[in-house]
Coordinates of C-alpha atoms and ligand atoms in Angstrom, one line a residue:
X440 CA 30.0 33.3 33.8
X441 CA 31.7 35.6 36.2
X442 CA 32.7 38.9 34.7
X443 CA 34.4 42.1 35.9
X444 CA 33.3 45.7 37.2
X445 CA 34.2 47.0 33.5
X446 CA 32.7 44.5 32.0
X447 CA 29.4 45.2 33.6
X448 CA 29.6 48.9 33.3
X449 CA 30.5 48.1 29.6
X450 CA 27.0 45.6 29.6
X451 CA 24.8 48.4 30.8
X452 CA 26.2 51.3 28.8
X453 CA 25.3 49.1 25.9
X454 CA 21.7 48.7 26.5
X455 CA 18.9 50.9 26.2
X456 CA 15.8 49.1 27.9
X457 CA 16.3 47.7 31.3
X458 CA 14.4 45.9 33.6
X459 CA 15.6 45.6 37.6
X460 CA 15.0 42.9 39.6
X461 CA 15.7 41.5 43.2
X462 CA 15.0 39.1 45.1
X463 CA 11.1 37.8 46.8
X464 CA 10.7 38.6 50.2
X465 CA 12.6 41.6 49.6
X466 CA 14.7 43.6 52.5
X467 CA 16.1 47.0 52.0
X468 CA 19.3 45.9 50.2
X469 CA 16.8 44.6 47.5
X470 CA 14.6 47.4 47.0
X471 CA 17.3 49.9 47.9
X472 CA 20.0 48.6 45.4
X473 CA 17.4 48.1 42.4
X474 CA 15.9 51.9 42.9
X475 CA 19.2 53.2 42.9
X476 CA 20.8 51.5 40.2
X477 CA 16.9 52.6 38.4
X478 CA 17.6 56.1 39.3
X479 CA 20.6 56.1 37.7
X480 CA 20.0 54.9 34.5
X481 CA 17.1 56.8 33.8
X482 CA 19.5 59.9 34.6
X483 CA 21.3 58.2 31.7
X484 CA 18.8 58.6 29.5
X485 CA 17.8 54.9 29.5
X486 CA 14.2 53.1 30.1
X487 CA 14.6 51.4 33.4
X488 CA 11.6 49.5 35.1
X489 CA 12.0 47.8 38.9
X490 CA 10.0 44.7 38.5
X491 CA 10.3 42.5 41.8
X492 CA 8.0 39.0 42.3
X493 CA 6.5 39.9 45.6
X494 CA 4.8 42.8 47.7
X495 CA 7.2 45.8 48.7
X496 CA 6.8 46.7 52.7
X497 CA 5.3 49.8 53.4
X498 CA 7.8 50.9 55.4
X499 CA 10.5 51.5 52.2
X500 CA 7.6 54.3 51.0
X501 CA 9.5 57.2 51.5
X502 CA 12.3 56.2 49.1
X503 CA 11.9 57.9 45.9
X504 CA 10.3 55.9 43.0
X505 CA 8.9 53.0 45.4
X506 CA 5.3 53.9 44.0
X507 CA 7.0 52.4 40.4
X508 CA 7.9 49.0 41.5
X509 CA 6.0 47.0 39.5
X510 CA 5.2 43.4 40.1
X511 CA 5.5 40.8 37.0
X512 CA 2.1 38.9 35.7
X513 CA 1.4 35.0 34.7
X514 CA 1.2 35.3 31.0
X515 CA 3.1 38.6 30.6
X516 CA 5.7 39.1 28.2
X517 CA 8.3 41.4 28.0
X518 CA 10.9 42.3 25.5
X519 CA 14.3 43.9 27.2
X520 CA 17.7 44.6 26.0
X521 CA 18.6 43.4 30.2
X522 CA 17.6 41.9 32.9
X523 CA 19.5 43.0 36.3
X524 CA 19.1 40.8 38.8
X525 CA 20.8 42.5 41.9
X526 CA 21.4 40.6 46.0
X527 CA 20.2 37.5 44.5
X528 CA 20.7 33.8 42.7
X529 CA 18.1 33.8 39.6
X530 CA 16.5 30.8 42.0
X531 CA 14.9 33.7 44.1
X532 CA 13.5 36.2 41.0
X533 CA 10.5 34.3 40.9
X534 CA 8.3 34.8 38.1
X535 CA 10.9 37.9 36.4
X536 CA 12.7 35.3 34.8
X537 CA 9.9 33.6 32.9
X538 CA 8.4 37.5 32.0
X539 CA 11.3 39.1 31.0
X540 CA 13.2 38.0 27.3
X541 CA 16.7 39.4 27.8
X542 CA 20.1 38.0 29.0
X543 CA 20.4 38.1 33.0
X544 CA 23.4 40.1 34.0
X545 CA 23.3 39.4 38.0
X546 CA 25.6 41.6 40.5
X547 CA 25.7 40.5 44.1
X548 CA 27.7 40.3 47.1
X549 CA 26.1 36.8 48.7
X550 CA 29.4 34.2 48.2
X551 CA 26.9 31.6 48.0
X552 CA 25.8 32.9 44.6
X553 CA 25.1 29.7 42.3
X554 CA 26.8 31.5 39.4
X555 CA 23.6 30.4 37.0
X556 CA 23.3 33.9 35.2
X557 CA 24.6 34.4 31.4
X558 CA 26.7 37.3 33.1
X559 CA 27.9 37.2 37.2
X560 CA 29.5 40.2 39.2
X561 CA 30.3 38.9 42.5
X562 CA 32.0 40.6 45.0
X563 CA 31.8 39.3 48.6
X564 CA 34.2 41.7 50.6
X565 CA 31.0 44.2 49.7
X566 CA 28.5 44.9 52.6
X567 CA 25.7 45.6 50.4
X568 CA 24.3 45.2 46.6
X569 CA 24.1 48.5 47.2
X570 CA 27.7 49.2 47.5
X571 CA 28.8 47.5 44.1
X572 CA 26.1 49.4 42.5
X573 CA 27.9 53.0 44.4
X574 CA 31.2 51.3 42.5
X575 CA 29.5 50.5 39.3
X576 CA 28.1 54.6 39.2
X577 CA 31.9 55.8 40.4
X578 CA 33.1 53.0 37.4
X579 CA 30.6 54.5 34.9
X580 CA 31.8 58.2 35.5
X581 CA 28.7 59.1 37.2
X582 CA 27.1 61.3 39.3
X583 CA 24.5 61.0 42.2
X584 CA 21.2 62.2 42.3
X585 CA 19.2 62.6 45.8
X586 CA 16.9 60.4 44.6
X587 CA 19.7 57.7 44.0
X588 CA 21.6 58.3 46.9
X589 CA 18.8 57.9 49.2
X590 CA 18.0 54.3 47.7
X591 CA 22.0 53.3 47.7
X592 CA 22.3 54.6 51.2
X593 CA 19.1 52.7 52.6
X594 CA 20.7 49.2 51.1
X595 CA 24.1 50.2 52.5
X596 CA 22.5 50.6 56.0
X597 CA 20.3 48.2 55.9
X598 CA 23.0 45.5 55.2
X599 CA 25.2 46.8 57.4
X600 CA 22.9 47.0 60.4
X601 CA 23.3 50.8 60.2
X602 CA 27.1 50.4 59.9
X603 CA 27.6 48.3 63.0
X604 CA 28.4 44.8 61.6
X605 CA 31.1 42.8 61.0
X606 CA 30.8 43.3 57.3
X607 CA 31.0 47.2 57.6
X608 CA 34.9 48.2 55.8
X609 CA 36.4 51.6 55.6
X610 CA 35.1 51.4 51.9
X611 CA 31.2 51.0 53.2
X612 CA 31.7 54.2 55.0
X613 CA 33.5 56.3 52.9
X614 CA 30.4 55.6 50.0
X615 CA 27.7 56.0 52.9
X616 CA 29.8 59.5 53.1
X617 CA 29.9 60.4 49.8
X618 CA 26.0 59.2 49.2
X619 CA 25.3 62.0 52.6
X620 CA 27.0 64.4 51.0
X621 CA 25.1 64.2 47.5
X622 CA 22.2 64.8 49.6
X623 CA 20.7 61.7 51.6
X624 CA 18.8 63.0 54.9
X625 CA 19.8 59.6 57.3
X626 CA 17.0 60.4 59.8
X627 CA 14.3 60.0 56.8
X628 CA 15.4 56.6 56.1
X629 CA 15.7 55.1 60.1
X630 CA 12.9 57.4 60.9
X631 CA 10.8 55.8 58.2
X632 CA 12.5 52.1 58.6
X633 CA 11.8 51.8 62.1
X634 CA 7.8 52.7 62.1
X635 CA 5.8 50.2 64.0
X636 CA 2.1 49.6 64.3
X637 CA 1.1 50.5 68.2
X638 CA -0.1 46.6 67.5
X639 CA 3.3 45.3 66.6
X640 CA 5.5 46.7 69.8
X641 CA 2.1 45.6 71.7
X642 CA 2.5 42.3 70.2
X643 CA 6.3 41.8 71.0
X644 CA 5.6 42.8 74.7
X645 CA 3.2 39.9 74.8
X646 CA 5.6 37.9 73.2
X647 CA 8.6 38.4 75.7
X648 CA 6.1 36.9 78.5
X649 CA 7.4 33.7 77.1
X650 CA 11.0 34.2 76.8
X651 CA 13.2 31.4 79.2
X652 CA 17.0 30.9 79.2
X653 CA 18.5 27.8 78.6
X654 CA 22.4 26.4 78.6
X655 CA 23.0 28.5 81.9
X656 CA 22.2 31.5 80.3
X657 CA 23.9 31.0 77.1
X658 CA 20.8 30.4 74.8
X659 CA 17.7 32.8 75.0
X660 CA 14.3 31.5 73.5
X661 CA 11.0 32.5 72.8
X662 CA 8.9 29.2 71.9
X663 CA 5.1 30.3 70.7
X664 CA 2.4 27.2 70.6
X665 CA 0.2 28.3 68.3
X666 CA -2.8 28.7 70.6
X667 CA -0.3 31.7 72.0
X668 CA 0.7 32.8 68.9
X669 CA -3.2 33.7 67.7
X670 CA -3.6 35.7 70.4
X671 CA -0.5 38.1 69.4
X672 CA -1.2 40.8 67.0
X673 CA 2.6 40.4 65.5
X674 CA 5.8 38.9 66.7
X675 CA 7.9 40.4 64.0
X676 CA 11.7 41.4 65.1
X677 CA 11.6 39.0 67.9
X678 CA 14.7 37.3 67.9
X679 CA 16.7 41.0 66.9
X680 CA 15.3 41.9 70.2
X681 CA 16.5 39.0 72.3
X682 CA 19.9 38.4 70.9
X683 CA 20.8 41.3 72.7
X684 CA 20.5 39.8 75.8
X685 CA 24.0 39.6 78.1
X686 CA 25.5 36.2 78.4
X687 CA 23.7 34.8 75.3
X688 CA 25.8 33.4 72.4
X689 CA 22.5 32.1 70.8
X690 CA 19.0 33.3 70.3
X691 CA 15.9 31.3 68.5
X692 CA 12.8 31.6 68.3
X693 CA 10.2 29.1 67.2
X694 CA 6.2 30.1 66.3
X695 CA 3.8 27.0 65.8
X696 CA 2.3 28.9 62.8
X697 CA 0.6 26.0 61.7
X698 CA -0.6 23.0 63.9
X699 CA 2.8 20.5 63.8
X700 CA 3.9 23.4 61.4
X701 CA 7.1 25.4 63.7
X702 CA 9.0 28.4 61.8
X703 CA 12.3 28.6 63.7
X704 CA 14.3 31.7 63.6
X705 CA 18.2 31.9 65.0
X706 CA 20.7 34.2 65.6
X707 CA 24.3 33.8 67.1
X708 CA 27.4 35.4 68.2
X709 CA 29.9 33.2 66.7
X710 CA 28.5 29.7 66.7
X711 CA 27.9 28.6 62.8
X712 CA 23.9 28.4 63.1
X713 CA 24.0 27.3 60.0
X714 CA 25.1 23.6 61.2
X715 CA 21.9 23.4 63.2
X716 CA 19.4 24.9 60.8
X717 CA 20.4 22.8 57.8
X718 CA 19.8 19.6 60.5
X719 CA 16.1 20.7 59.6
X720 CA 16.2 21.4 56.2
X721 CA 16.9 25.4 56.6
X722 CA 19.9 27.2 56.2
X723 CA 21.0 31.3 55.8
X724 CA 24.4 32.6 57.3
X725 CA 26.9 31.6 60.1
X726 CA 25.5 34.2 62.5
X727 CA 21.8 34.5 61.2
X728 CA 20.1 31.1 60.2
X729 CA 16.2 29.4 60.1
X730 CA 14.4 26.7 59.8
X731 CA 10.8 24.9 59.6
X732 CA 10.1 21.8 61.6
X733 CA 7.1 19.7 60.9
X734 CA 6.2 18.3 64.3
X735 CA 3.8 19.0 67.0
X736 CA 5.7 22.3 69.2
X737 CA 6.7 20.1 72.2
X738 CA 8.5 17.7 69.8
X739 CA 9.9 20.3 67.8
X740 CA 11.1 22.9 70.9
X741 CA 12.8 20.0 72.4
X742 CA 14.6 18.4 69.2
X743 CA 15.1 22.3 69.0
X744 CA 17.1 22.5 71.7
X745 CA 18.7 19.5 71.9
X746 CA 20.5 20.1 68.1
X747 CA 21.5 23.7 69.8
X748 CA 23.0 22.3 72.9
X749 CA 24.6 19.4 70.8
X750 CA 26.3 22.0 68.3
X751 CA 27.4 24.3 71.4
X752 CA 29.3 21.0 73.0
X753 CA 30.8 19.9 69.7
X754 CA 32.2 23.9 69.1
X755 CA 33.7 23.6 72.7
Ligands
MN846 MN1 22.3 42.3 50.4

């Protein structure tokens, strides 16, 4: 049931114990949005707990209270007045929602939320969780803490792309402002977000051996047989790195992880990636999509690339 900004200010003034959640595989929207909402309703006076179904990346360590996150356990039971389930559709909370006895009041900004919760704030024209929770503090008569505002402003950023995307609005900036001026230090959070391994930038130089343009220069791809991909040490941000590429409207990579097992990545400019990824069984957003296909890498990279240059003839 969809409810309003009061309404879920008025929900969490109510309770007393509160437990946070997010989604698995969690990015810095997640773990940003569900610290800083924690943050703040501790300052409240209230028991908040972040429990999230999956490991937290080392790389969010320097935002205050990561070293709480706690992580849910077969068999466990626990009694809450709340369950906030924050960036996500209760379909992603993994185990939280069999742990945790208390009605789900869920607050994201995804449009494809599957409105499943007891209690749903949605509000798409947001470019982070994080934002709606900065509305829900400013709703609530609140102040910010450091500790909160660096946790807001990491999902803001994060979301955002650093406040470069499409999805970044006057109103993203003027609460990235407001979160600077109650104290975040910016250069802690990209310093600290952008640490790589010597391994990891090792292993995407390896990785860009393979990269070949296709389309007349219009698609960029990276394709990995797994015999290549065991002797990289990690390929991770790939496809971030090749999208950048001039002349490209589209970049994928695929990575035989397994043998006939290829994880497919894909980023556009404007083509609705979505339409090809969803051919395989994937899906994501318009400009950001994936896929797995379970074929042998030659069969796979070239019904790869034949759905890609099918879609870019159809949106011509
Ligand atoms: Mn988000």
């Amino acid at each position: 049931m969809k409810i309003s900004l009061r309404e879920t200010a008025a929900k969490l003034s109510a309770a007393q114990k509160i437990i946070i959640t997010a989604h698995t595989n969690p990015d810095g929207d997640a773990i940003g949005s569900s610290l800083g909402l924690m943050h703040f309703l501790q300052e409240l006076g209230k028991q908040a707990q972040v429990l999230i179904d999956d490991d937290i990346p080392a790389i969010f360590d320097m935002l205050p209270g990561y070293e709480h996150i706690g992580k849910p356990e077969e068999g466990q039971t626990i009694d809450a007045d709340l369950l906030v389930a924050l960036d996500v559709s209760l379909d992603r909370i993994g185990k939280v929602g069999d742990v945790v006895k208390a009605p789900v009041l869920n607050i994201d900004h995804h449009i494809t939320n599957d409105d499943a919760a007891d209690m749903l704030y949605l509000d798409g024209t947001c470019a982070a969780t994080a934002e709606i929770i900065y509305q829900l503090v400013k709703e609530m008569k609140g102040a910010f803490t450091k500790e909160c505002a660096m946790c807001l402003y990491t999902g803001l950023a994060t979301d955002s792309g650093w406040f470069r995307y499409s999805n970044t609005t006057p109103a993203t900036m003027r609460a990235g402002a407001e979160l600077l001026a109650a104290g975040v230090e910016p250069n802690i959070i990209s310093e600290g977000l952008e640490r790589r391994p010597y391994e990891s930038v090792k292993g995407l130089a390896d990785a860009l051996q393979h990269m070949e343009l296709f389309q007349e220069g219009r698609v960029v791809g990276v394709f990995l047989d797994n015999a290549t991909l065991e002797t990289i040490e990690s390929s991770e941000g790939l496809v971030d790195m090749i999208r950048t590429i001039e002349g490209t409207e589209l970049a994928v990579v695929l990575k035989e992880k397994e043998k006939d097992f290829c994880r497919v990545s894909m980023r556009s400019k404007g083509l609705d990636v979505t339409k090809i990824a969803t051919q395989f069984g994937g899906g994501g957003h318009v400009r950001a999509a994936g896929c797995a296909i379970q074929k042998p890498f030659p069969e796979a990279k070239a019904e790869l690339l034949a759905a890609i240059r099918t879609a870019m003839e159809q949106q011509a």
